[in-house]
CSV table of C-alpha atoms in Angstrom, one decimal:
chain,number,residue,atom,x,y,z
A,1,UNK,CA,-4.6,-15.5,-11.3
A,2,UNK,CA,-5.6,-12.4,-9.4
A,3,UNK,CA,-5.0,-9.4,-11.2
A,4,UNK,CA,-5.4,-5.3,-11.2
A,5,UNK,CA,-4.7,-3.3,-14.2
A,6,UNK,CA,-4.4,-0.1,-14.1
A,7,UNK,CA,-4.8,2.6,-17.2
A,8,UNK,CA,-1.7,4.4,-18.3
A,9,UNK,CA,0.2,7.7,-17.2
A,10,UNK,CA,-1.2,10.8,-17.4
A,11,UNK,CA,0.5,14.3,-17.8
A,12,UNK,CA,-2.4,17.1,-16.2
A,13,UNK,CA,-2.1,21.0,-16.0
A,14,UNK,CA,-2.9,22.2,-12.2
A,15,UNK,CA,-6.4,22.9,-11.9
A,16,UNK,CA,-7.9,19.5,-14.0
A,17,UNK,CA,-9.1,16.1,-13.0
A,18,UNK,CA,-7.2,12.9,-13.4
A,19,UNK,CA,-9.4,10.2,-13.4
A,20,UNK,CA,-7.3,6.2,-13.2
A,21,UNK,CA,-8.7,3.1,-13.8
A,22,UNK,CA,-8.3,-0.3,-11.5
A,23,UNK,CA,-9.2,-3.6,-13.6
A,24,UNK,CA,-9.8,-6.6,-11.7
A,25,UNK,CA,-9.6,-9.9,-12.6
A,26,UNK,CA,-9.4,-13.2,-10.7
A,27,UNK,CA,-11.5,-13.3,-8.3
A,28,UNK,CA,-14.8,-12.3,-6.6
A,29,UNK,CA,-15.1,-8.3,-7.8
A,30,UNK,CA,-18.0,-7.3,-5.4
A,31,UNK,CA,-16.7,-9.0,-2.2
A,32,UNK,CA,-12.8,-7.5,-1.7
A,33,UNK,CA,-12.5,-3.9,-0.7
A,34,UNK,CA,-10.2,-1.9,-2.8
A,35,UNK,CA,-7.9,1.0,-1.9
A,36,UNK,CA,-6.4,3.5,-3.4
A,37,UNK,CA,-2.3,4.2,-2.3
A,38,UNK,CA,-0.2,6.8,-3.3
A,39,UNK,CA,3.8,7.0,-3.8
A,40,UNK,CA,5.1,10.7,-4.6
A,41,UNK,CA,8.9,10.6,-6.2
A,42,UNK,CA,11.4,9.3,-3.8
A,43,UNK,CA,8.4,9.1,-1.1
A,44,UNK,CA,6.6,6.5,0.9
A,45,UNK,CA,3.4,5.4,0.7
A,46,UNK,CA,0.3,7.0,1.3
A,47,UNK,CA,-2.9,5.9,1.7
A,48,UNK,CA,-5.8,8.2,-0.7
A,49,UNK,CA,-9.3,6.0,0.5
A,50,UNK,CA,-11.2,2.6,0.2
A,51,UNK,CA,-14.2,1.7,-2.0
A,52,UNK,CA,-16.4,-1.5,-1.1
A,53,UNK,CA,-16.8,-2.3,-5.0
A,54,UNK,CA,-19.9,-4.4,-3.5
A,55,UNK,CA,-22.3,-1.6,-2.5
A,56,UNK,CA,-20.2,1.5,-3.7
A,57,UNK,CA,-19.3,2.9,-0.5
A,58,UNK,CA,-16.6,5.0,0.0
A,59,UNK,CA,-14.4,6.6,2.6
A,60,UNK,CA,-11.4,9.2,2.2
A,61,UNK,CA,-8.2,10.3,4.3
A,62,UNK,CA,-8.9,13.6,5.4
A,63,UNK,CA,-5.9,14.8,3.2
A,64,UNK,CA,-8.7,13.9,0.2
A,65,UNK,CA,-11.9,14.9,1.3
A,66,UNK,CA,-14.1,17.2,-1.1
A,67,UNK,CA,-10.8,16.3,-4.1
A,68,UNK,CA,-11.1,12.7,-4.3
A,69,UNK,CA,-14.1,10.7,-5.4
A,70,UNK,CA,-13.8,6.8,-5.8
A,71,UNK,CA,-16.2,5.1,-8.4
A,72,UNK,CA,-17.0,1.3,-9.5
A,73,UNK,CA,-18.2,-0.6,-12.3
A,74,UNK,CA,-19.4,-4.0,-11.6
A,75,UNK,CA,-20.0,-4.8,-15.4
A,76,UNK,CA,-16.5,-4.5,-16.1
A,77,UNK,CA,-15.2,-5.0,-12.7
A,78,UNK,CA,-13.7,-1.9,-12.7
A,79,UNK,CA,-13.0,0.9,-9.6
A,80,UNK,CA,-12.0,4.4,-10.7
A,81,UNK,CA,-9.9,7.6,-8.3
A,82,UNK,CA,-11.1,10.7,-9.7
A,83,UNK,CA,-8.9,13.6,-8.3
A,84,UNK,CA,-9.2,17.1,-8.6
A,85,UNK,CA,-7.9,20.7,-8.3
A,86,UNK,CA,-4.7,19.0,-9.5
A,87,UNK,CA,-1.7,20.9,-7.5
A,88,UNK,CA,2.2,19.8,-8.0
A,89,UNK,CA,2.7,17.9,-4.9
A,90,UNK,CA,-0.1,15.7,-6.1
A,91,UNK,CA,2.2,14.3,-8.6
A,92,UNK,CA,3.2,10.7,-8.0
A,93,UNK,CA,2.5,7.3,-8.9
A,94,UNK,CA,-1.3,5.7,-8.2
A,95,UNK,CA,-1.5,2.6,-7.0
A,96,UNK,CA,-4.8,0.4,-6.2
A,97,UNK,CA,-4.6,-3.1,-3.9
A,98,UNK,CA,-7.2,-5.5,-2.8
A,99,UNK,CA,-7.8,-6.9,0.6
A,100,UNK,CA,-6.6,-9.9,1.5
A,101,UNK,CA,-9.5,-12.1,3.0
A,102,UNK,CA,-13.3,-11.3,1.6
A,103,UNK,CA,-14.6,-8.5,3.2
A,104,UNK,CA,-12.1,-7.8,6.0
A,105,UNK,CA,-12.4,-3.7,6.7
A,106,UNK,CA,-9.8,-2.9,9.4
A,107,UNK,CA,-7.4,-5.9,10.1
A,108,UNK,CA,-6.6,-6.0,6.3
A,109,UNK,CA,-3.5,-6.8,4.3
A,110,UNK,CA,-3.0,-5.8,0.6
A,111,UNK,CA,-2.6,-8.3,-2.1
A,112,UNK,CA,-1.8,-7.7,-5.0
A,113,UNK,CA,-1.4,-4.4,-5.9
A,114,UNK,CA,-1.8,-2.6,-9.3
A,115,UNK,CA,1.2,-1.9,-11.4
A,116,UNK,CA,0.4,1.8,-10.6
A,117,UNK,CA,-0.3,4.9,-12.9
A,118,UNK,CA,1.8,7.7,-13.1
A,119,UNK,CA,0.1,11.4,-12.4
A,120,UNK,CA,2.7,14.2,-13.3
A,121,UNK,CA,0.8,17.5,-12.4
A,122,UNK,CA,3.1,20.4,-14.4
A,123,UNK,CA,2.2,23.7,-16.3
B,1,UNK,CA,6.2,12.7,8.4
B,2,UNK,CA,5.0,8.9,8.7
B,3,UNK,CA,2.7,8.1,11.3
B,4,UNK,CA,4.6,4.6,11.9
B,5,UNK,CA,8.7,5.1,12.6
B,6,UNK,CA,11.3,3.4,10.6
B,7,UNK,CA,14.7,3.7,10.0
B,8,UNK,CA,15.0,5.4,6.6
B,9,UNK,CA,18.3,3.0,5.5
B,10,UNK,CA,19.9,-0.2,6.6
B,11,UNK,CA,22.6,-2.1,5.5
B,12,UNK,CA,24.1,-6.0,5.3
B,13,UNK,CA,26.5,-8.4,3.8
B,14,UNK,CA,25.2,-11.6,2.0
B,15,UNK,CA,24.6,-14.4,4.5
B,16,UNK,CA,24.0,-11.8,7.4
B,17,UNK,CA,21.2,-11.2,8.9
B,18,UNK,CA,19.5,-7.8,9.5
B,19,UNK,CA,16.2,-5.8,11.3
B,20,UNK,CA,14.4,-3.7,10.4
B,21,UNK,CA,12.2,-1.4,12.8
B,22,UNK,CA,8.9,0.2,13.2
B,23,UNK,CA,6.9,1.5,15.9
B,24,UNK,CA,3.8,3.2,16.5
B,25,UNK,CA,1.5,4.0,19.1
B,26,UNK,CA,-1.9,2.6,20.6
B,27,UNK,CA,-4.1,3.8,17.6
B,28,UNK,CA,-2.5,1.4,15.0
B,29,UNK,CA,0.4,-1.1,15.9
B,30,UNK,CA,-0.8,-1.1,19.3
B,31,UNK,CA,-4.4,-2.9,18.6
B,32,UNK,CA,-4.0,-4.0,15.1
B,33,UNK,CA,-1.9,-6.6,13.1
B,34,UNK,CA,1.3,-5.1,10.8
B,35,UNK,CA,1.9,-5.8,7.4
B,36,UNK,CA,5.4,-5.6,5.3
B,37,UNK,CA,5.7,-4.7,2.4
B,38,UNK,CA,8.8,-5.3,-0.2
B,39,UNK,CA,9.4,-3.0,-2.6
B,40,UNK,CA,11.7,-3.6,-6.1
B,41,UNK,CA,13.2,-0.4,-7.6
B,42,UNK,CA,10.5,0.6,-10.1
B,43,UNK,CA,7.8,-2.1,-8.7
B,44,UNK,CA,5.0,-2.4,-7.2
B,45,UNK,CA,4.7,-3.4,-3.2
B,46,UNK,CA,4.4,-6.4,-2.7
B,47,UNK,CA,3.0,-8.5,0.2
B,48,UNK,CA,6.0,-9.5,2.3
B,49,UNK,CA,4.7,-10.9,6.1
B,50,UNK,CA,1.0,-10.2,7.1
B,51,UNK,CA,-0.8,-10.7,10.2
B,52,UNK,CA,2.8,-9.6,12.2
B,53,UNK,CA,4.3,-12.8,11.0
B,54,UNK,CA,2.9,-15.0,8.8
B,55,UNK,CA,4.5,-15.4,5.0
B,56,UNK,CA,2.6,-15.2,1.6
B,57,UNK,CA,3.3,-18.6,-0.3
B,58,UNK,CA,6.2,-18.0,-2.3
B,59,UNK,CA,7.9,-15.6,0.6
B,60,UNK,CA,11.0,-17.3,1.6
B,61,UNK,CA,11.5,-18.8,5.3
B,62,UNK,CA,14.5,-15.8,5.5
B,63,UNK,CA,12.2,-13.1,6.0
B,64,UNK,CA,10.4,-13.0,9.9
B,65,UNK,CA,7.8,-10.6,11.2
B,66,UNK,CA,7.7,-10.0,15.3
B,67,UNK,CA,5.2,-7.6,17.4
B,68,UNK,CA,5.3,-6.4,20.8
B,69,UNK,CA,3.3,-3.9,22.5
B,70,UNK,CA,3.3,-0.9,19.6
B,71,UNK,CA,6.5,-1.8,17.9
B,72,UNK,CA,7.6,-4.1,15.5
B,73,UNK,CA,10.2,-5.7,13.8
B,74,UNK,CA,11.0,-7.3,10.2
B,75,UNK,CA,14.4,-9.9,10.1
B,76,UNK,CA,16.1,-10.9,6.9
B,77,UNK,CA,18.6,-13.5,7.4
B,78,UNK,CA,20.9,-15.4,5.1
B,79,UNK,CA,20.8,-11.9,3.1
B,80,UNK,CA,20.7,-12.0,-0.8
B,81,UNK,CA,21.8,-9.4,-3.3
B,82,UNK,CA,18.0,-10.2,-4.7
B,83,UNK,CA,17.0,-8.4,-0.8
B,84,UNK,CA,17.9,-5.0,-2.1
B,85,UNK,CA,14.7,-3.1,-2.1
B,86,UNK,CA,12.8,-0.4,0.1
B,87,UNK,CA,10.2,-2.3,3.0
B,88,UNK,CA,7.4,-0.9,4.6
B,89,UNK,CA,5.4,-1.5,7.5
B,90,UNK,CA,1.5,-0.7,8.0
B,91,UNK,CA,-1.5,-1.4,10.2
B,92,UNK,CA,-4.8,0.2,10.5
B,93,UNK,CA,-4.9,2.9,12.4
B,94,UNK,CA,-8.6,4.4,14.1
B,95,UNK,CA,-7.1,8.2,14.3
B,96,UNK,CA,-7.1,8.0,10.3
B,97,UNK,CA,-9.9,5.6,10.2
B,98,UNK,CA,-7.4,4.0,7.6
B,99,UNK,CA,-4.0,2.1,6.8
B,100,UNK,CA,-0.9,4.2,8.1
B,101,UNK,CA,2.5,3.2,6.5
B,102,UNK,CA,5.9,3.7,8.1
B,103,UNK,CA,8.3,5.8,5.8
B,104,UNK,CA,9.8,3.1,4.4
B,105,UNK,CA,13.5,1.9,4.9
B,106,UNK,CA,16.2,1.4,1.7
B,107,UNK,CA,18.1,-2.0,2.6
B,108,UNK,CA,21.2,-2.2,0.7
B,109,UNK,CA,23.1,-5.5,0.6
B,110,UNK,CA,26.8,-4.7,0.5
């Protein structure tokens, strides 16, 4: 069945990088955009950026840009969020999903979703 | 502050049935399809009506999606203890060039 797996929690001091892995499984790696979603303690949700794990192309929320760099690994069908200049209020849980239908960019729904990785940012 | 507006609680008996709100604007809701999202307390979301209001296989016939203009709506009826969870709305939005999510509403079955 379709699957993402996602590496474990990670405890960070501000001012480092967190860098969480997405593990695919299932299905068609290089033809499903992936995105990266955020959830801060008692928040909503958040969306960090997109990678097409196909070509490796990337785009960020503004909220992101110059912090965040997304990453892929078609060998191990694999998509990485590297984040840095850790602050506090970065500290929530990571979550990566899949597009629904093969290729679909805009008019997208997101299924499944990872079981999301912890980030606590704390000195 | 969420760029799609829900209600940040709602409330049923079982059996009832209940909505649940969201609205947006022109840039998201407006010209693209919404998504709901159910949420378990300490899950994952989970795909709950995509496309405004078609179900996943495996979503019970309970749960409804509706869209007009830049607002939408999600209805639970027949409400089950098992419907306790947060739900969340989303749609692409071009401002962001990416998915906006409403703020997400607690429904608590009574």
């Amino acid at each position: 069945q379709v699957q993402l797996v996602q590496s474990g929690a990670e405890v960070k001091k501000p001012g480092a990088s967190v860098k969480v892995s997405c593990k695919a499984s299932g299905y068609t790696f290089t033809s499903y955009y992936i995105h990266w979603v955020r959830q801060a303690p008692g928040q909503g949700l958040e969306w960090v950026g997109i990678i097409n794990p196909g070509g490796g192309s990337t785009v960020y929320a503004p909220k992101f840009q110059g912090r965040v760099t997304m990453t892929r690994d078609t060998s191990t069908s694999t998509v990485y969020m590297e984040l840095n200049s850790l602050r506090s209020d970065d500290t929530a849980v990571y979550y990566c999903t899949k597009v629904g239908t093969a290729t679909c960019y805009r008019d997208c729904w997101f299924d499944p979703w990872g079981q999301g990785t912890l980030v606590t940012v704390s000195s | 502050q969420s760029v799609l507006t829900q209600p940040p609680s709602a409330s049923g008996t079982p059996g009832q049935r209940v909505t649940i709100s969201c609205s947006g604007s022109s840039s998201n809701i407006g010209n693209y399809p919404v998504n709901w999202y159910q949420q378990l307390p300490g899950t994952a979301p989970k795909l709950l009506i995509y496309s405004n209001n078609e179900r996943p296989s495996g979503v019970p016939d309970r749960f409804s999606g509706s869209k007009s203009g830049t607002s939408t709506s999600l209805a639970i009826s027949g409400l089950q203890s098992e419907d306790e969870a947060d739900y969340y709305c989303a749609a692409w939005d071009d401002s962001l060039n990416g998915p906006v999510f409403g703020g997400g509403t607690k429904l608590t079955v009574l």
